Amino acid sequence: MIAGAAAYGLWGLLPLFFRLLHHVDPTEIVTQRILWSLVLILFVLMARRDLPAFAAAMRDRKLVVPLAASALLIGINWLTYVWAVNQGHVVAASLGYFLNPLIVVLLGMVVLKERLRPMQMLAIGVAAAGVAILAAAALTTLWISLSLALSFSFYGLVRKLTPVAPMTGLGVETALLTPLAIAYLLWEMSHGGVGFGKDAPTTTLLILSGAVTTVPLVLFAVAARRLPLATLGLLQYMAPTLQFLCGVLLFGERLGLGQMLSFGLIWVGLILFASDGIATARRNRVAAA
């Protein structure tokens, strides 16, 4: 429980970290994040003696192809999120992660042919009404919310269908993104726009971006192995809630009437969704007993 709360808490406070790098180009932040994440992930894999599994995965075309797709999706997600935070759209970014579990359920129904329970269908319907209102009230930032929600949902789907351990898969993804990251940094260096090395605070923060990316994922992996899915599902709402509070209370973002109504409907949908998950988990435990 502590590991899970720490993972989602750190994800929820990411806007505070990336705001410290508001003077750095978002693409450079993401490329530095990729490079330093790879360094830390390789260290973790070495400590766990999983480097042979990582090397084998890099040579396996059946794993590399889907992981290349998931790497592209997580890269889009990271870039969109960093840009949104540094452009003052933290609330729109938080909405994307509120929508994520509902889109995951829809993907399960459409792609994996999973059946939805009546309460899940109602929850998705209510949330969809909220998104429709947001589309009318805040059309200029809707693309941020949907880009984050869709990219992370499809990322989760690809990873679910790819038979690879979480840390090994993340290592392959970052390794596949690394050549693109290096190419971009070399191009940016030739144009004199690299933030890395200009001053000690900026350089330190860019190096720490690797830990900021990897540590929550390691904590999440620990929690996922030990917690019931219903508990893990409820914990995931910590991150967008904290992001939303950062945007409104700390960064002074204003909510229009349409946005407030939209968020209200989406939160109602999430409450229905979470309540159904808890009730189903309890029924399953009683049946198992």
Short mmCIF file of C-alpha atoms in Angstrom, two decimals:
data_model
loop_
_atom_site.label_atom_id
_atom_site.label_comp_id
_atom_site.label_asym_id
_atom_site.label_seq_id
_atom_site.Cartn_x
_atom_site.Cartn_y
_atom_site.Cartn_z
CA MET A 1 0.00 0.00 0.00
CA ILE A 2 2.85 2.40 0.86
CA ALA A 3 4.59 1.64 -2.43
CA GLY A 4 1.38 2.15 -4.42
CA ALA A 5 0.51 5.42 -2.66
CA ALA A 6 4.08 6.65 -3.14
CA ALA A 7 4.02 5.82 -6.87
CA TYR A 8 0.75 7.61 -7.57
CA GLY A 9 1.68 10.45 -5.21
CA LEU A 10 4.91 11.06 -7.12
CA TRP A 11 3.06 10.96 -10.44
CA GLY A 12 0.54 13.43 -9.05
CA LEU A 13 3.25 15.88 -8.05
CA LEU A 14 5.09 15.77 -11.40
CA PRO A 15 3.74 19.20 -12.40
CA LEU A 16 5.78 20.75 -9.57
CA PHE A 17 8.96 19.14 -10.92
CA PHE A 18 8.41 20.03 -14.58
CA ARG A 19 7.47 23.62 -13.74
CA LEU A 20 11.03 24.01 -12.44
CA LEU A 21 12.15 23.28 -16.01
CA HIS A 22 9.74 25.71 -17.70
CA HIS A 23 12.69 27.49 -19.34
CA VAL A 24 13.83 24.31 -21.12
CA ASP A 25 12.34 23.17 -24.43
CA PRO A 26 9.77 20.40 -23.71
CA THR A 27 11.29 18.13 -26.35
CA GLU A 28 14.71 18.39 -24.71
CA ILE A 29 13.15 17.58 -21.33
CA VAL A 30 11.65 14.40 -22.80
CA THR A 31 14.89 13.40 -24.55
CA GLN A 32 16.89 13.92 -21.35
CA ARG A 33 14.21 11.98 -19.50
CA ILE A 34 14.67 9.08 -21.91
CA LEU A 35 18.48 9.03 -21.65
CA TRP A 36 18.71 9.26 -17.86
CA SER A 37 15.84 6.80 -17.44
CA LEU A 38 17.74 4.26 -19.54
CA VAL A 39 20.83 4.68 -17.33
CA LEU A 40 18.79 4.08 -14.17
CA ILE A 41 16.77 1.22 -15.66
CA LEU A 42 19.93 -0.58 -16.78
CA PHE A 43 21.31 -0.16 -13.26
CA VAL A 44 18.11 -1.65 -11.78
CA LEU A 45 18.18 -4.54 -14.27
CA MET A 46 21.83 -5.19 -13.41
CA ALA A 47 21.05 -5.16 -9.68
CA ARG A 48 18.23 -7.65 -10.27
CA ARG A 49 20.41 -9.75 -12.61
CA ASP A 50 17.91 -9.21 -15.42
CA LEU A 51 20.34 -7.88 -18.03
CA PRO A 52 20.37 -11.22 -19.93
CA ALA A 53 16.56 -11.05 -20.22
CA PHE A 54 16.86 -7.47 -21.47
CA ALA A 55 19.47 -8.45 -24.07
CA ALA A 56 17.33 -11.39 -25.20
CA ALA A 57 14.27 -9.13 -25.54
CA MET A 58 16.26 -6.67 -27.67
CA ARG A 59 17.09 -9.52 -30.07
CA ASP A 60 13.52 -10.88 -30.22
CA ARG A 61 11.67 -9.31 -33.16
CA LYS A 62 8.31 -10.51 -31.82
CA LEU A 63 8.91 -8.36 -28.74
CA VAL A 64 10.76 -5.45 -30.33
CA VAL A 65 8.00 -4.60 -32.85
CA PRO A 66 5.17 -4.17 -30.30
CA LEU A 67 7.54 -2.49 -27.84
CA ALA A 68 8.53 -0.03 -30.56
CA ALA A 69 4.84 0.84 -30.87
CA SER A 70 4.48 1.21 -27.09
CA ALA A 71 7.68 3.31 -26.99
CA LEU A 72 6.19 5.67 -29.57
CA LEU A 73 2.97 5.93 -27.56
CA ILE A 74 4.72 6.65 -24.24
CA GLY A 75 6.99 9.16 -26.00
CA ILE A 76 3.93 11.02 -27.31
CA ASN A 77 2.41 10.87 -23.82
CA TRP A 78 5.53 12.28 -22.12
CA LEU A 79 5.96 15.08 -24.67
CA THR A 80 2.29 16.11 -24.50
CA TYR A 81 2.33 16.10 -20.70
CA VAL A 82 5.51 18.16 -20.30
CA TRP A 83 4.32 20.67 -22.89
CA ALA A 84 0.90 20.96 -21.21
CA VAL A 85 2.40 21.54 -17.76
CA ASN A 86 4.82 24.20 -18.95
CA GLN A 87 2.10 25.94 -20.97
CA GLY A 88 -0.22 26.20 -17.95
CA HIS A 89 -2.65 23.40 -18.85
CA VAL A 90 -2.23 21.16 -15.79
CA VAL A 91 -6.01 20.81 -15.29
CA ALA A 92 -6.46 19.62 -18.89
CA ALA A 93 -3.62 17.13 -18.35
CA SER A 94 -5.23 15.83 -15.15
CA LEU A 95 -8.48 15.26 -17.03
CA GLY A 96 -6.63 12.96 -19.43
CA TYR A 97 -5.61 10.68 -16.57
CA PHE A 98 -9.09 10.77 -15.05
CA LEU A 99 -10.40 9.50 -18.39
CA ASN A 100 -7.71 6.84 -18.74
CA PRO A 101 -9.37 4.00 -16.71
CA LEU A 102 -12.66 4.48 -18.52
CA ILE A 103 -10.99 4.35 -21.94
CA VAL A 104 -9.11 1.23 -20.83
CA VAL A 105 -12.44 -0.44 -20.08
CA LEU A 106 -13.74 0.54 -23.52
CA LEU A 107 -10.62 -0.87 -25.19
CA GLY A 108 -11.10 -4.09 -23.27
CA MET A 109 -14.62 -4.34 -24.63
CA VAL A 110 -13.76 -3.45 -28.24
CA VAL A 111 -10.34 -5.11 -28.65
CA LEU A 112 -10.29 -7.92 -26.08
CA LYS A 113 -14.05 -8.64 -26.33
CA GLU A 114 -14.51 -8.22 -22.58
CA ARG A 115 -18.05 -7.81 -21.31
CA LEU A 116 -19.06 -4.70 -19.41
CA ARG A 117 -21.21 -4.86 -16.32
CA PRO A 118 -24.27 -2.55 -16.30
CA MET A 119 -22.66 -0.19 -13.76
CA GLN A 120 -19.52 0.07 -15.90
CA MET A 121 -21.64 0.97 -18.93
CA LEU A 122 -23.43 3.65 -16.90
CA ALA A 123 -20.10 5.02 -15.63
CA ILE A 124 -18.71 5.30 -19.17
CA GLY A 125 -21.92 6.94 -20.40
CA VAL A 126 -21.81 9.59 -17.66
CA ALA A 127 -18.11 10.28 -18.31
CA ALA A 128 -18.76 10.50 -22.06
CA ALA A 129 -21.37 13.18 -21.37
CA GLY A 130 -18.71 15.07 -19.41
CA VAL A 131 -16.27 14.85 -22.32
CA ALA A 132 -18.96 16.09 -24.72
CA ILE A 133 -19.56 19.14 -22.52
CA LEU A 134 -15.81 19.76 -22.31
CA ALA A 135 -15.56 19.56 -26.09
CA ALA A 136 -18.06 22.40 -26.31
CA ALA A 137 -16.71 24.44 -23.38
CA ALA A 138 -12.94 24.03 -23.70
CA LEU A 139 -12.27 22.91 -27.25
CA THR A 140 -8.79 24.44 -27.35
CA THR A 141 -7.46 22.16 -24.57
CA LEU A 142 -9.57 19.05 -25.27
CA TRP A 143 -6.83 17.66 -27.52
CA ILE A 144 -4.43 17.61 -24.54
CA SER A 145 -6.80 15.53 -22.41
CA LEU A 146 -7.66 13.11 -25.20
CA SER A 147 -4.04 12.77 -26.39
CA LEU A 148 -2.88 11.84 -22.89
CA ALA A 149 -5.79 9.50 -22.23
CA LEU A 150 -5.62 7.72 -25.59
CA SER A 151 -1.83 7.43 -25.77
CA PHE A 152 -1.56 5.98 -22.27
CA SER A 153 -4.57 3.68 -22.73
CA PHE A 154 -3.23 2.22 -25.97
CA TYR A 155 0.21 2.00 -24.36
CA GLY A 156 -1.31 -0.12 -21.60
CA LEU A 157 -3.11 -2.30 -24.15
CA VAL A 158 0.08 -2.96 -26.13
CA ARG A 159 2.01 -3.77 -22.97
CA LYS A 160 -0.78 -6.09 -21.79
CA LEU A 161 -0.59 -8.04 -25.05
CA THR A 162 3.24 -8.17 -25.07
CA PRO A 163 4.69 -11.05 -23.00
CA VAL A 164 7.59 -9.22 -21.31
CA ALA A 165 8.41 -8.33 -17.69
CA PRO A 166 7.57 -4.71 -16.77
CA MET A 167 11.12 -3.44 -16.13
CA THR A 168 12.56 -5.37 -19.07
CA GLY A 169 9.89 -3.95 -21.34
CA LEU A 170 10.51 -0.43 -20.09
CA GLY A 171 14.22 -0.92 -20.70
CA VAL A 172 13.60 -1.99 -24.30
CA GLU A 173 11.25 0.95 -24.86
CA THR A 174 13.74 3.51 -23.59
CA ALA A 175 16.57 1.85 -25.53
CA LEU A 176 14.51 2.10 -28.73
CA LEU A 177 13.78 5.78 -28.06
CA THR A 178 17.40 6.59 -27.22
CA PRO A 179 18.71 6.99 -30.82
CA LEU A 180 15.91 9.48 -31.53
CA ALA A 181 16.69 11.31 -28.28
CA ILE A 182 20.41 11.52 -29.08
CA ALA A 183 19.71 12.68 -32.65
CA TYR A 184 17.45 15.45 -31.39
CA LEU A 185 19.94 16.60 -28.76
CA LEU A 186 22.74 16.71 -31.35
CA TRP A 187 20.52 18.76 -33.64
CA GLU A 188 19.59 21.10 -30.79
CA MET A 189 23.24 21.45 -29.76
CA SER A 190 24.12 22.55 -33.28
CA HIS A 191 21.51 25.29 -32.94
CA GLY A 192 22.72 26.40 -29.50
CA GLY A 193 19.49 25.55 -27.70
CA VAL A 194 20.48 22.83 -25.22
CA GLY A 195 19.58 23.57 -21.62
CA PHE A 196 21.76 20.76 -20.26
CA GLY A 197 25.06 22.16 -18.99
CA LYS A 198 24.03 25.82 -18.99
CA ASP A 199 23.74 26.00 -15.21
CA ALA A 200 23.97 23.59 -12.28
CA PRO A 201 20.29 23.65 -11.20
CA THR A 202 18.98 22.95 -14.72
CA THR A 203 21.53 20.20 -15.35
CA THR A 204 20.76 18.56 -12.00
CA LEU A 205 17.01 18.64 -12.65
CA LEU A 206 17.43 17.13 -16.12
CA ILE A 207 19.53 14.30 -14.66
CA LEU A 208 16.93 13.76 -11.93
CA SER A 209 14.22 13.44 -14.59
CA GLY A 210 15.42 9.87 -15.07
CA ALA A 211 14.75 9.03 -11.42
CA VAL A 212 11.45 10.94 -11.52
CA THR A 213 10.42 8.67 -14.39
CA THR A 214 11.77 5.34 -13.14
CA VAL A 215 11.27 5.38 -9.35
CA PRO A 216 7.45 5.59 -9.49
CA LEU A 217 7.41 2.75 -12.03
CA VAL A 218 9.50 0.55 -9.72
CA LEU A 219 7.21 1.38 -6.77
CA PHE A 220 4.18 0.64 -8.94
CA ALA A 221 5.62 -2.75 -9.93
CA VAL A 222 6.06 -3.60 -6.23
CA ALA A 223 2.49 -2.55 -5.43
CA ALA A 224 1.00 -4.35 -8.44
CA ARG A 225 2.47 -7.67 -7.28
CA ARG A 226 1.05 -7.42 -3.75
CA LEU A 227 -2.18 -5.39 -3.83
CA PRO A 228 -5.62 -6.51 -5.02
CA LEU A 229 -6.58 -4.94 -8.35
CA ALA A 230 -9.56 -3.18 -6.75
CA THR A 231 -7.24 -1.41 -4.30
CA LEU A 232 -4.76 -0.56 -7.02
CA GLY A 233 -7.58 0.76 -9.16
CA LEU A 234 -8.70 3.17 -6.47
CA LEU A 235 -5.14 4.37 -5.79
CA GLN A 236 -4.71 5.39 -9.43
CA TYR A 237 -7.06 8.35 -8.93
CA MET A 238 -4.54 9.92 -6.54
CA ALA A 239 -2.34 11.09 -9.40
CA PRO A 240 -4.87 13.07 -11.47
CA THR A 241 -6.48 14.43 -8.29
CA LEU A 242 -3.14 15.82 -7.11
CA GLN A 243 -2.43 17.17 -10.60
CA PHE A 244 -5.83 18.87 -10.65
CA LEU A 245 -5.20 20.44 -7.22
CA CYS A 246 -1.75 21.64 -8.36
CA GLY A 247 -3.31 23.33 -11.37
CA VAL A 248 -6.13 25.05 -9.48
CA LEU A 249 -4.58 25.80 -6.08
CA LEU A 250 -0.88 26.30 -6.86
CA PHE A 251 -0.75 27.47 -10.48
CA GLY A 252 -3.93 29.54 -10.43
CA GLU A 253 -5.67 27.92 -13.40
CA ARG A 254 -9.30 28.98 -13.67
CA LEU A 255 -12.21 26.66 -14.33
CA GLY A 256 -15.12 27.77 -16.48
CA LEU A 257 -18.68 26.61 -15.83
CA GLY A 258 -18.48 24.06 -18.64
CA GLN A 259 -15.22 22.63 -17.29
CA MET A 260 -16.63 22.35 -13.76
CA LEU A 261 -19.72 20.57 -15.05
CA SER A 262 -17.57 18.30 -17.20
CA PHE A 263 -15.28 17.38 -14.31
CA GLY A 264 -18.31 16.78 -12.10
CA LEU A 265 -19.80 14.27 -14.55
CA ILE A 266 -16.45 12.54 -15.05
CA TRP A 267 -15.96 12.23 -11.29
CA VAL A 268 -19.48 10.80 -10.93
CA GLY A 269 -18.55 8.27 -13.60
CA LEU A 270 -15.35 7.40 -11.74
CA ILE A 271 -17.25 6.97 -8.44
CA LEU A 272 -19.71 4.61 -10.15
CA PHE A 273 -16.83 2.75 -11.78
CA ALA A 274 -14.85 2.43 -8.53
CA SER A 275 -17.93 1.42 -6.52
CA ASP A 276 -18.69 -1.32 -9.00
CA GLY A 277 -15.08 -2.56 -8.81
CA ILE A 278 -15.18 -2.70 -5.00
CA ALA A 279 -18.55 -4.50 -4.97
CA THR A 280 -17.36 -7.03 -7.56
CA ALA A 281 -14.13 -7.70 -5.62
CA ARG A 282 -16.13 -8.31 -2.45
CA ARG A 283 -18.49 -10.71 -4.21
CA ASN A 284 -15.52 -12.59 -5.65
CA ARG A 285 -13.89 -12.91 -2.21
CA VAL A 286 -17.13 -14.20 -0.71
CA ALA A 287 -17.53 -16.71 -3.56
CA ALA A 288 -13.92 -17.86 -3.15
CA ALA A 289 -14.40 -18.36 0.58
#
